[in-house]
Short mmCIF file of N, CA and C and ligand atoms in Angstrom, two decimals:
data_model
loop_
_atom_site.label_atom_id
_atom_site.label_comp_id
_atom_site.label_asym_id
_atom_site.label_seq_id
_atom_site.Cartn_x
_atom_site.Cartn_y
_atom_site.Cartn_z
N MET J 1 -0.41 21.51 0.89
CA MET J 1 0.03 20.56 -0.15
C MET J 1 -0.94 19.37 -0.22
N VAL J 2 -1.42 19.13 -1.43
CA VAL J 2 -2.33 18.00 -1.63
C VAL J 2 -1.53 16.80 -2.14
N LYS J 3 -1.79 15.63 -1.57
CA LYS J 3 -1.05 14.44 -2.00
C LYS J 3 -1.94 13.55 -2.86
N VAL J 4 -1.43 13.22 -4.04
CA VAL J 4 -2.17 12.37 -4.97
C VAL J 4 -1.43 11.05 -5.11
N LEU J 5 -2.11 9.97 -4.82
CA LEU J 5 -1.53 8.64 -5.01
C LEU J 5 -2.23 7.97 -6.18
N SER J 6 -1.46 7.65 -7.21
CA SER J 6 -2.02 7.03 -8.42
C SER J 6 -1.60 5.57 -8.48
N ILE J 7 -2.57 4.72 -8.70
CA ILE J 7 -2.33 3.27 -8.66
C ILE J 7 -2.56 2.68 -10.05
N VAL J 8 -1.55 2.03 -10.59
CA VAL J 8 -1.68 1.36 -11.88
C VAL J 8 -1.90 -0.13 -11.63
N GLY J 9 -3.07 -0.62 -12.03
CA GLY J 9 -3.42 -2.01 -11.75
C GLY J 9 -3.19 -2.96 -12.90
N SER J 10 -2.37 -2.54 -13.87
CA SER J 10 -2.00 -3.45 -14.96
C SER J 10 -0.62 -4.02 -14.68
N PRO J 11 -0.40 -5.27 -15.04
CA PRO J 11 0.96 -5.79 -14.91
C PRO J 11 1.90 -5.21 -15.96
N ARG J 12 1.31 -4.49 -16.94
CA ARG J 12 2.13 -3.93 -18.02
C ARG J 12 2.23 -2.40 -17.85
N LYS J 13 3.19 -1.83 -18.58
CA LYS J 13 3.35 -0.37 -18.54
C LYS J 13 2.81 0.19 -19.85
N GLN J 14 1.52 -0.06 -20.10
CA GLN J 14 0.98 0.36 -21.39
C GLN J 14 -0.22 1.31 -21.21
N SER J 15 -1.38 0.91 -21.75
CA SER J 15 -2.50 1.88 -21.80
C SER J 15 -2.88 2.43 -20.44
N THR J 16 -3.09 1.55 -19.47
CA THR J 16 -3.53 2.01 -18.15
C THR J 16 -2.50 2.97 -17.57
N TYR J 17 -1.25 2.59 -17.69
CA TYR J 17 -0.16 3.43 -17.16
C TYR J 17 -0.19 4.81 -17.83
N LYS J 18 -0.30 4.82 -19.17
CA LYS J 18 -0.26 6.11 -19.90
C LYS J 18 -1.44 7.00 -19.50
N LEU J 19 -2.61 6.38 -19.33
CA LEU J 19 -3.80 7.15 -18.97
C LEU J 19 -3.69 7.69 -17.55
N ILE J 20 -3.24 6.84 -16.64
CA ILE J 20 -3.11 7.26 -15.24
C ILE J 20 -2.06 8.37 -15.12
N LYS J 21 -0.99 8.24 -15.90
CA LYS J 21 0.05 9.27 -15.91
C LYS J 21 -0.54 10.60 -16.40
N ALA J 22 -1.35 10.54 -17.45
CA ALA J 22 -1.95 11.76 -18.00
C ALA J 22 -2.92 12.40 -17.00
N VAL J 23 -3.73 11.57 -16.33
CA VAL J 23 -4.66 12.10 -15.31
C VAL J 23 -3.84 12.80 -14.21
N THR J 24 -2.83 12.09 -13.73
CA THR J 24 -2.03 12.58 -12.60
C THR J 24 -1.32 13.89 -12.96
N GLU J 25 -0.75 13.95 -14.15
CA GLU J 25 -0.04 15.17 -14.56
C GLU J 25 -1.00 16.35 -14.68
N ALA J 26 -2.22 16.05 -15.13
CA ALA J 26 -3.21 17.14 -15.26
C ALA J 26 -3.62 17.67 -13.88
N VAL J 27 -3.71 16.79 -12.91
CA VAL J 27 -4.02 17.26 -11.54
C VAL J 27 -2.87 18.13 -11.04
N ALA J 28 -1.64 17.65 -11.28
CA ALA J 28 -0.45 18.33 -10.75
C ALA J 28 -0.29 19.73 -11.34
N LYS J 29 -0.82 19.94 -12.54
CA LYS J 29 -0.69 21.26 -13.20
C LYS J 29 -1.31 22.38 -12.38
N LYS J 30 -2.25 22.02 -11.54
CA LYS J 30 -2.92 23.05 -10.72
C LYS J 30 -1.98 23.60 -9.65
N GLY J 31 -0.86 22.93 -9.42
CA GLY J 31 0.11 23.42 -8.43
C GLY J 31 -0.23 23.02 -7.02
N ASN J 32 0.78 23.08 -6.14
CA ASN J 32 0.63 22.71 -4.74
C ASN J 32 0.16 21.26 -4.57
N VAL J 33 0.61 20.43 -5.50
CA VAL J 33 0.19 19.03 -5.51
C VAL J 33 1.44 18.14 -5.54
N GLU J 34 1.46 17.15 -4.68
CA GLU J 34 2.55 16.17 -4.68
C GLU J 34 1.99 14.86 -5.23
N THR J 35 2.66 14.28 -6.21
CA THR J 35 2.11 13.06 -6.82
C THR J 35 3.05 11.86 -6.62
N GLU J 36 2.45 10.71 -6.54
CA GLU J 36 3.23 9.46 -6.53
C GLU J 36 2.48 8.42 -7.32
N LEU J 37 3.19 7.74 -8.21
CA LEU J 37 2.56 6.71 -9.03
C LEU J 37 3.09 5.33 -8.63
N VAL J 38 2.17 4.46 -8.34
CA VAL J 38 2.54 3.12 -7.87
C VAL J 38 2.06 2.06 -8.86
N HIS J 39 2.98 1.18 -9.26
CA HIS J 39 2.58 0.03 -10.08
C HIS J 39 2.35 -1.14 -9.14
N LEU J 40 1.13 -1.60 -9.05
CA LEU J 40 0.87 -2.70 -8.10
C LEU J 40 1.75 -3.92 -8.39
N SER J 41 2.10 -4.10 -9.67
CA SER J 41 2.88 -5.29 -10.01
C SER J 41 4.32 -5.22 -9.48
N ASP J 42 4.75 -4.04 -9.04
CA ASP J 42 6.07 -3.93 -8.41
C ASP J 42 6.02 -4.32 -6.94
N PHE J 43 4.82 -4.56 -6.45
CA PHE J 43 4.63 -4.87 -5.03
C PHE J 43 4.14 -6.30 -4.87
N ASP J 44 4.65 -6.93 -3.86
CA ASP J 44 4.25 -8.31 -3.59
C ASP J 44 3.06 -8.27 -2.62
N ILE J 45 1.86 -8.42 -3.19
CA ILE J 45 0.65 -8.28 -2.37
C ILE J 45 -0.12 -9.61 -2.36
N GLU J 46 -0.16 -10.22 -1.20
CA GLU J 46 -0.87 -11.50 -1.09
C GLU J 46 -2.39 -11.29 -1.03
N HIS J 47 -3.14 -12.37 -1.26
CA HIS J 47 -4.59 -12.28 -1.12
C HIS J 47 -4.95 -12.05 0.35
N CYS J 48 -6.08 -11.38 0.57
CA CYS J 48 -6.65 -11.35 1.91
C CYS J 48 -7.03 -12.79 2.26
N THR J 49 -6.70 -13.20 3.47
CA THR J 49 -7.00 -14.58 3.86
C THR J 49 -8.30 -14.69 4.64
N GLY J 50 -8.95 -13.55 4.88
CA GLY J 50 -10.19 -13.57 5.67
C GLY J 50 -9.96 -14.23 7.01
N CYS J 51 -8.80 -14.02 7.58
CA CYS J 51 -8.30 -14.73 8.77
C CYS J 51 -9.33 -14.83 9.90
N ASP J 52 -9.02 -14.21 11.01
CA ASP J 52 -9.93 -14.30 12.16
C ASP J 52 -10.35 -12.90 12.59
N ASP J 53 -10.60 -12.06 11.58
CA ASP J 53 -10.99 -10.68 11.86
C ASP J 53 -9.92 -9.90 12.63
N TYR J 54 -8.65 -10.27 12.38
CA TYR J 54 -7.54 -9.57 13.04
C TYR J 54 -7.63 -8.07 12.78
N CYS J 55 -7.94 -7.70 11.51
CA CYS J 55 -7.96 -6.27 11.18
C CYS J 55 -9.14 -5.56 11.83
N GLU J 56 -10.22 -6.28 12.03
CA GLU J 56 -11.37 -5.66 12.69
C GLU J 56 -11.02 -5.35 14.15
N LYS J 57 -10.23 -6.27 14.75
CA LYS J 57 -9.88 -6.09 16.16
C LYS J 57 -8.76 -5.08 16.37
N THR J 58 -7.80 -5.05 15.42
CA THR J 58 -6.58 -4.25 15.66
C THR J 58 -6.44 -3.05 14.73
N GLY J 59 -7.18 -3.04 13.63
CA GLY J 59 -7.03 -1.96 12.65
C GLY J 59 -5.81 -2.15 11.77
N GLU J 60 -5.19 -3.33 11.89
CA GLU J 60 -4.00 -3.61 11.08
C GLU J 60 -4.11 -4.97 10.42
N CYS J 61 -3.34 -5.15 9.33
CA CYS J 61 -3.33 -6.45 8.66
C CYS J 61 -2.14 -7.24 9.16
N LYS J 62 -2.37 -8.52 9.46
CA LYS J 62 -1.26 -9.31 10.01
C LYS J 62 -0.33 -9.86 8.94
N ILE J 63 -0.73 -9.77 7.68
CA ILE J 63 0.14 -10.29 6.61
C ILE J 63 1.29 -9.30 6.39
N GLN J 64 2.50 -9.78 6.58
CA GLN J 64 3.67 -8.91 6.44
C GLN J 64 4.21 -9.01 5.02
N ASP J 65 3.65 -8.25 4.11
CA ASP J 65 4.16 -8.21 2.74
C ASP J 65 4.21 -6.76 2.29
N ASP J 66 4.31 -6.52 0.98
CA ASP J 66 4.51 -5.14 0.51
C ASP J 66 3.30 -4.23 0.71
N MET J 67 2.15 -4.82 1.04
CA MET J 67 0.99 -3.96 1.32
C MET J 67 1.30 -3.06 2.51
N GLN J 68 2.19 -3.54 3.38
CA GLN J 68 2.58 -2.72 4.55
C GLN J 68 3.26 -1.42 4.10
N LYS J 69 3.88 -1.46 2.90
CA LYS J 69 4.51 -0.23 2.37
C LYS J 69 3.45 0.71 1.81
N LEU J 70 2.34 0.14 1.36
CA LEU J 70 1.30 0.97 0.75
C LEU J 70 0.36 1.59 1.79
N TYR J 71 0.18 0.95 2.93
CA TYR J 71 -0.75 1.50 3.94
C TYR J 71 -0.41 2.95 4.30
N PRO J 72 0.87 3.26 4.62
CA PRO J 72 1.15 4.67 4.97
C PRO J 72 0.90 5.62 3.80
N LYS J 73 1.19 5.16 2.59
CA LYS J 73 0.97 6.02 1.42
C LYS J 73 -0.52 6.32 1.26
N LEU J 74 -1.33 5.29 1.49
CA LEU J 74 -2.78 5.48 1.38
C LEU J 74 -3.29 6.43 2.46
N LYS J 75 -2.75 6.26 3.63
CA LYS J 75 -3.19 7.09 4.76
C LYS J 75 -2.87 8.56 4.52
N GLU J 76 -1.68 8.79 3.93
CA GLU J 76 -1.24 10.18 3.71
C GLU J 76 -1.92 10.84 2.52
N ALA J 77 -2.41 10.02 1.59
CA ALA J 77 -2.96 10.59 0.34
C ALA J 77 -4.26 11.33 0.60
N ASP J 78 -4.45 12.42 -0.16
CA ASP J 78 -5.74 13.11 -0.16
C ASP J 78 -6.60 12.62 -1.32
N VAL J 79 -5.91 12.20 -2.39
CA VAL J 79 -6.61 11.74 -3.59
C VAL J 79 -6.04 10.39 -4.00
N LEU J 80 -6.94 9.49 -4.37
CA LEU J 80 -6.53 8.17 -4.82
C LEU J 80 -7.09 7.96 -6.23
N ILE J 81 -6.17 7.77 -7.19
CA ILE J 81 -6.61 7.54 -8.57
C ILE J 81 -6.25 6.09 -8.91
N ILE J 82 -7.25 5.30 -9.26
CA ILE J 82 -7.00 3.88 -9.53
C ILE J 82 -7.31 3.57 -10.98
N GLY J 83 -6.34 2.95 -11.65
CA GLY J 83 -6.54 2.55 -13.05
C GLY J 83 -6.43 1.05 -13.19
N THR J 84 -7.33 0.49 -13.98
CA THR J 84 -7.28 -0.96 -14.20
C THR J 84 -7.58 -1.30 -15.65
N PRO J 85 -6.89 -2.27 -16.21
CA PRO J 85 -7.38 -2.86 -17.45
C PRO J 85 -8.61 -3.71 -17.10
N THR J 86 -9.48 -3.91 -18.05
CA THR J 86 -10.62 -4.80 -17.83
C THR J 86 -10.17 -6.23 -18.08
N TYR J 87 -10.32 -7.06 -17.07
CA TYR J 87 -10.03 -8.49 -17.21
C TYR J 87 -11.33 -9.23 -16.91
N TYR J 88 -11.83 -9.93 -17.88
CA TYR J 88 -13.10 -10.68 -17.71
C TYR J 88 -14.20 -9.80 -17.11
N TRP J 89 -14.34 -8.60 -17.72
CA TRP J 89 -15.39 -7.66 -17.31
C TRP J 89 -15.24 -7.25 -15.85
N ASN J 90 -14.03 -7.19 -15.39
CA ASN J 90 -13.82 -6.82 -14.00
C ASN J 90 -12.45 -6.15 -13.87
N VAL J 91 -12.06 -5.81 -12.65
CA VAL J 91 -10.71 -5.31 -12.43
C VAL J 91 -9.72 -6.47 -12.52
N THR J 92 -8.44 -6.15 -12.59
CA THR J 92 -7.43 -7.22 -12.59
C THR J 92 -7.33 -7.84 -11.19
N GLY J 93 -6.74 -9.01 -11.13
CA GLY J 93 -6.50 -9.64 -9.83
C GLY J 93 -5.63 -8.77 -8.95
N LEU J 94 -4.69 -8.05 -9.57
CA LEU J 94 -3.82 -7.15 -8.81
C LEU J 94 -4.65 -6.12 -8.06
N VAL J 95 -5.62 -5.53 -8.77
CA VAL J 95 -6.46 -4.50 -8.15
C VAL J 95 -7.37 -5.11 -7.10
N LYS J 96 -7.92 -6.28 -7.40
CA LYS J 96 -8.83 -6.91 -6.44
C LYS J 96 -8.10 -7.26 -5.14
N ASP J 97 -6.90 -7.81 -5.26
CA ASP J 97 -6.13 -8.12 -4.04
C ASP J 97 -5.84 -6.85 -3.25
N PHE J 98 -5.45 -5.79 -3.99
CA PHE J 98 -5.19 -4.51 -3.33
C PHE J 98 -6.44 -4.04 -2.58
N ILE J 99 -7.58 -4.07 -3.26
CA ILE J 99 -8.83 -3.63 -2.64
C ILE J 99 -9.13 -4.46 -1.38
N ASP J 100 -9.04 -5.77 -1.51
CA ASP J 100 -9.36 -6.63 -0.36
C ASP J 100 -8.45 -6.34 0.83
N ARG J 101 -7.21 -6.00 0.52
CA ARG J 101 -6.26 -5.78 1.61
C ARG J 101 -6.39 -4.39 2.26
N THR J 102 -7.30 -3.56 1.73
CA THR J 102 -7.54 -2.28 2.41
C THR J 102 -8.58 -2.44 3.53
N THR J 103 -8.99 -3.65 3.81
CA THR J 103 -10.04 -3.87 4.82
C THR J 103 -9.71 -3.29 6.21
N PRO J 104 -8.43 -3.29 6.65
CA PRO J 104 -8.16 -2.63 7.94
C PRO J 104 -8.66 -1.18 7.94
N PHE J 105 -8.53 -0.52 6.79
CA PHE J 105 -8.95 0.88 6.69
C PHE J 105 -10.46 1.02 6.65
N TYR J 106 -11.14 -0.07 6.33
CA TYR J 106 -12.60 -0.04 6.41
C TYR J 106 -12.99 0.09 7.89
N TYR J 107 -12.32 -0.68 8.73
CA TYR J 107 -12.67 -0.66 10.16
C TYR J 107 -12.22 0.62 10.85
N THR J 108 -11.09 1.19 10.38
CA THR J 108 -10.60 2.42 11.03
C THR J 108 -11.10 3.68 10.31
N GLU J 109 -11.83 3.47 9.24
CA GLU J 109 -12.35 4.58 8.41
C GLU J 109 -11.22 5.51 7.97
N SER J 110 -10.06 4.92 7.67
CA SER J 110 -8.88 5.73 7.33
C SER J 110 -8.96 6.37 5.95
N LEU J 111 -9.83 5.89 5.10
CA LEU J 111 -9.92 6.48 3.75
C LEU J 111 -11.12 7.42 3.64
N LYS J 112 -11.88 7.49 4.71
CA LYS J 112 -13.11 8.30 4.70
C LYS J 112 -12.83 9.74 4.27
N SER J 113 -13.66 10.24 3.37
CA SER J 113 -13.62 11.63 2.87
C SER J 113 -12.46 11.92 1.92
N LYS J 114 -11.58 10.96 1.68
CA LYS J 114 -10.55 11.19 0.66
C LYS J 114 -11.26 11.17 -0.69
N MET J 115 -10.59 11.75 -1.70
CA MET J 115 -11.21 11.81 -3.02
C MET J 115 -10.72 10.65 -3.89
N GLY J 116 -11.63 10.05 -4.62
CA GLY J 116 -11.27 8.93 -5.50
C GLY J 116 -11.64 9.21 -6.95
N ALA J 117 -10.85 8.67 -7.85
CA ALA J 117 -11.18 8.73 -9.28
C ALA J 117 -10.70 7.44 -9.93
N ALA J 118 -11.37 7.04 -11.00
CA ALA J 118 -11.06 5.73 -11.58
C ALA J 118 -10.93 5.78 -13.10
N VAL J 119 -10.07 4.88 -13.60
CA VAL J 119 -9.86 4.71 -15.04
C VAL J 119 -9.94 3.23 -15.36
N ALA J 120 -10.73 2.87 -16.36
CA ALA J 120 -10.76 1.47 -16.81
C ALA J 120 -10.50 1.43 -18.32
N VAL J 121 -9.70 0.47 -18.72
CA VAL J 121 -9.38 0.29 -20.15
C VAL J 121 -9.83 -1.10 -20.57
N ALA J 122 -10.43 -1.18 -21.74
CA ALA J 122 -10.82 -2.49 -22.27
C ALA J 122 -10.52 -2.53 -23.76
N GLU J 123 -10.35 -3.74 -24.25
CA GLU J 123 -10.17 -3.91 -25.68
C GLU J 123 -11.53 -3.77 -26.37
N GLU J 124 -12.56 -4.28 -25.67
CA GLU J 124 -13.85 -4.41 -26.33
C GLU J 124 -15.05 -4.10 -25.41
N ASP J 125 -15.08 -4.76 -24.23
CA ASP J 125 -16.30 -4.69 -23.42
C ASP J 125 -16.00 -4.99 -21.95
N GLY J 126 -16.91 -4.55 -21.09
CA GLY J 126 -16.81 -4.89 -19.66
C GLY J 126 -16.20 -3.79 -18.82
N GLN J 127 -15.76 -2.70 -19.47
CA GLN J 127 -15.07 -1.61 -18.75
C GLN J 127 -15.96 -0.95 -17.70
N ASP J 128 -17.27 -0.91 -17.96
CA ASP J 128 -18.15 -0.26 -16.97
C ASP J 128 -18.27 -1.08 -15.69
N LEU J 129 -18.20 -2.39 -15.84
CA LEU J 129 -18.24 -3.23 -14.64
C LEU J 129 -16.94 -3.10 -13.84
N ALA J 130 -15.84 -2.94 -14.56
CA ALA J 130 -14.56 -2.71 -13.86
C ALA J 130 -14.63 -1.38 -13.10
N LEU J 131 -15.18 -0.36 -13.75
CA LEU J 131 -15.33 0.94 -13.07
C LEU J 131 -16.24 0.83 -11.87
N SER J 132 -17.29 0.04 -12.04
CA SER J 132 -18.25 -0.13 -10.95
C SER J 132 -17.60 -0.78 -9.73
N ALA J 133 -16.68 -1.71 -9.97
CA ALA J 133 -15.98 -2.37 -8.84
C ALA J 133 -15.16 -1.34 -8.07
N ILE J 134 -14.51 -0.44 -8.81
CA ILE J 134 -13.68 0.58 -8.13
C ILE J 134 -14.57 1.60 -7.42
N SER J 135 -15.67 1.96 -8.09
CA SER J 135 -16.60 2.92 -7.48
C SER J 135 -17.19 2.35 -6.18
N SER J 136 -17.49 1.06 -6.18
CA SER J 136 -18.01 0.42 -4.96
C SER J 136 -16.97 0.48 -3.84
N PHE J 137 -15.73 0.25 -4.23
CA PHE J 137 -14.63 0.34 -3.24
C PHE J 137 -14.61 1.73 -2.61
N PHE J 138 -14.71 2.77 -3.44
CA PHE J 138 -14.72 4.15 -2.91
C PHE J 138 -15.92 4.34 -1.98
N GLU J 139 -17.06 3.84 -2.43
CA GLU J 139 -18.29 4.04 -1.65
C GLU J 139 -18.21 3.34 -0.29
N ILE J 140 -17.73 2.11 -0.31
CA ILE J 140 -17.64 1.34 0.95
C ILE J 140 -16.70 2.03 1.95
N HIS J 141 -15.67 2.68 1.41
CA HIS J 141 -14.74 3.40 2.30
C HIS J 141 -15.21 4.84 2.59
N LYS J 142 -16.43 5.16 2.16
CA LYS J 142 -17.01 6.49 2.39
C LYS J 142 -16.15 7.61 1.80
N MET J 143 -15.59 7.34 0.64
CA MET J 143 -14.78 8.35 -0.04
C MET J 143 -15.67 9.21 -0.94
N LYS J 144 -15.12 10.37 -1.35
CA LYS J 144 -15.83 11.21 -2.32
C LYS J 144 -15.36 10.78 -3.71
N GLN J 145 -16.24 10.84 -4.68
CA GLN J 145 -15.85 10.40 -6.02
C GLN J 145 -15.81 11.59 -6.98
N ALA J 146 -14.61 11.82 -7.53
CA ALA J 146 -14.44 12.98 -8.41
C ALA J 146 -14.84 12.66 -9.85
N GLY J 147 -14.84 11.39 -10.20
CA GLY J 147 -15.22 11.02 -11.57
C GLY J 147 -14.47 9.81 -12.06
N SER J 148 -14.78 9.41 -13.28
CA SER J 148 -14.12 8.24 -13.86
C SER J 148 -14.18 8.32 -15.38
N ILE J 149 -13.28 7.58 -16.01
CA ILE J 149 -13.37 7.44 -17.47
C ILE J 149 -13.14 5.98 -17.84
N SER J 150 -13.76 5.58 -18.94
CA SER J 150 -13.46 4.24 -19.48
C SER J 150 -13.08 4.40 -20.94
N ILE J 151 -12.08 3.65 -21.31
CA ILE J 151 -11.54 3.74 -22.67
C ILE J 151 -11.62 2.35 -23.33
N VAL J 152 -12.15 2.31 -24.52
CA VAL J 152 -12.19 1.06 -25.28
C VAL J 152 -11.22 1.22 -26.46
N THR J 153 -10.22 0.36 -26.50
CA THR J 153 -9.13 0.57 -27.47
C THR J 153 -9.36 -0.14 -28.81
N GLY J 154 -10.22 -1.19 -28.80
CA GLY J 154 -10.35 -1.98 -30.03
C GLY J 154 -9.03 -2.64 -30.41
N ASP J 155 -8.22 -2.92 -29.39
CA ASP J 155 -6.89 -3.52 -29.56
C ASP J 155 -5.95 -2.66 -30.40
N LYS J 156 -6.20 -1.35 -30.33
CA LYS J 156 -5.31 -0.41 -31.05
C LYS J 156 -4.59 0.46 -30.02
N PRO J 157 -3.52 1.11 -30.42
CA PRO J 157 -2.85 2.01 -29.46
C PRO J 157 -3.80 3.12 -29.03
N LEU J 158 -3.52 3.71 -27.88
CA LEU J 158 -4.35 4.82 -27.40
C LEU J 158 -4.36 5.94 -28.42
N ARG J 159 -5.50 6.61 -28.56
CA ARG J 159 -5.59 7.77 -29.45
C ARG J 159 -5.40 9.04 -28.63
N GLU J 160 -5.10 10.11 -29.34
CA GLU J 160 -4.94 11.41 -28.67
C GLU J 160 -6.19 11.75 -27.88
N ALA J 161 -7.37 11.40 -28.45
CA ALA J 161 -8.65 11.70 -27.78
C ALA J 161 -8.77 10.98 -26.44
N ASP J 162 -8.20 9.78 -26.35
CA ASP J 162 -8.23 9.03 -25.08
C ASP J 162 -7.41 9.77 -24.02
N LEU J 163 -6.24 10.24 -24.45
CA LEU J 163 -5.39 10.96 -23.50
C LEU J 163 -6.02 12.29 -23.11
N GLU J 164 -6.74 12.88 -24.03
CA GLU J 164 -7.47 14.13 -23.71
C GLU J 164 -8.52 13.88 -22.63
N MET J 165 -9.22 12.72 -22.76
CA MET J 165 -10.22 12.36 -21.74
C MET J 165 -9.56 12.23 -20.37
N ALA J 166 -8.38 11.63 -20.38
CA ALA J 166 -7.64 11.45 -19.12
C ALA J 166 -7.27 12.81 -18.53
N LYS J 167 -6.82 13.72 -19.41
CA LYS J 167 -6.44 15.07 -18.93
C LYS J 167 -7.67 15.79 -18.37
N THR J 168 -8.80 15.61 -19.04
CA THR J 168 -10.04 16.26 -18.57
C THR J 168 -10.41 15.74 -17.19
N LEU J 169 -10.25 14.43 -16.97
CA LEU J 169 -10.53 13.88 -15.64
C LEU J 169 -9.59 14.51 -14.61
N GLY J 170 -8.32 14.65 -15.00
CA GLY J 170 -7.34 15.27 -14.09
C GLY J 170 -7.75 16.69 -13.72
N LYS J 171 -8.22 17.45 -14.73
CA LYS J 171 -8.65 18.83 -14.46
C LYS J 171 -9.87 18.84 -13.53
N LYS J 172 -10.76 17.87 -13.75
CA LYS J 172 -11.96 17.78 -12.91
C LYS J 172 -11.56 17.51 -11.44
N ILE J 173 -10.61 16.62 -11.26
CA ILE J 173 -10.15 16.33 -9.90
C ILE J 173 -9.56 17.60 -9.28
N ALA J 174 -8.75 18.30 -10.08
CA ALA J 174 -8.12 19.54 -9.58
C ALA J 174 -9.20 20.55 -9.19
N ASN J 175 -10.23 20.67 -10.01
CA ASN J 175 -11.31 21.62 -9.70
C ASN J 175 -12.05 21.22 -8.42
N GLU J 176 -12.27 19.91 -8.28
CA GLU J 176 -12.94 19.43 -7.05
C GLU J 176 -12.09 19.77 -5.83
N LEU J 177 -10.78 19.64 -5.98
CA LEU J 177 -9.87 19.92 -4.86
C LEU J 177 -9.94 21.39 -4.46
N MET J 178 -10.14 22.26 -5.44
CA MET J 178 -10.20 23.69 -5.15
C MET J 178 -11.48 24.02 -4.39
N ARG J 179 -12.51 23.18 -4.58
CA ARG J 179 -13.81 23.46 -3.94
C ARG J 179 -13.83 23.06 -2.47
N VAL J 180 -12.90 22.11 -2.10
CA VAL J 180 -12.95 21.61 -0.71
C VAL J 180 -11.93 22.33 0.18
C1 LIG M 1 -6.69 -11.97 -18.72
C2 LIG M 1 -7.24 -10.90 -19.60
C3 LIG M 1 -8.60 -10.68 -19.62
C4 LIG M 1 -9.13 -9.68 -20.43
N1 LIG M 1 -10.49 -9.46 -20.40
C5 LIG M 1 -11.01 -8.49 -21.18
C6 LIG M 1 -12.41 -8.23 -21.15
O1 LIG M 1 -13.20 -8.83 -20.43
N2 LIG M 1 -12.90 -7.26 -21.98
C7 LIG M 1 -12.08 -6.55 -22.82
O2 LIG M 1 -12.59 -5.72 -23.56
N3 LIG M 1 -10.74 -6.74 -22.82
C8 LIG M 1 -10.19 -7.69 -22.03
N4 LIG M 1 -8.83 -7.88 -22.00
C9 LIG M 1 -7.97 -6.93 -22.76
C10 LIG M 1 -7.43 -5.80 -21.87
O3 LIG M 1 -8.43 -5.20 -21.09
C11 LIG M 1 -6.82 -4.71 -22.75
O4 LIG M 1 -5.81 -5.28 -23.56
C12 LIG M 1 -6.26 -3.54 -21.96
O5 LIG M 1 -6.01 -2.50 -22.84
C13 LIG M 1 -4.97 -3.89 -21.28
O6 LIG M 1 -4.53 -2.74 -20.55
P1 LIG M 1 -2.96 -2.45 -20.36
O7 LIG M 1 -2.43 -2.14 -21.74
O8 LIG M 1 -2.90 -1.26 -19.50
O9 LIG M 1 -2.34 -3.65 -19.76
C14 LIG M 1 -8.29 -8.88 -21.24
C15 LIG M 1 -6.90 -9.12 -21.20
C16 LIG M 1 -6.38 -10.11 -20.41
C17 LIG M 1 -4.89 -10.35 -20.39
#
């Protein structure tokens, strides 16, 4: 059984959510896949405080908040799909805080070799930089990258073609999983 953890980094349940849902469902179609979708905004995640290298010494984060609920999910996942709206040509603060708080796993190499995929949505511009931030996160954690998509909406609702792109990414992830 392959476990897919999908992360929605928008505070809203709109474009990013719909795209991440489409990617996730397309992966699940291959069968033998367990999926879980997490809205970061449902979790109370504080900023990394850059404390005194507690996580480097212990492999754990000393901040007792909802990130503690996500650590086991991340550890168990084989695939991590992260979606973000583009905010100021970057990921949202929700995603950045989440990324920063995975630092214990940097020291324990807990995400190493897991598969990552990314989705970025923008109204107009900056989506590639948002994708690049997520791709760097995967790289720093020594993860494998299955692919990514960026969608520019022009402040319009998602088109069928956008959802098709999401499904294609999902199929690509599924195909990568069959190869490993
Ligand atoms: C604070 C903020 C910053 C934004 N910055 C950008 C930006 O730099 N480039 C862009 O094209 N759209 C920007 N947007 C628009 C969002 O990326 C866009 O509306 C996106 O579709 C929202 O995704 P969601 O529907 O999943 O929440 C910004 C929106 C907000 C609220």
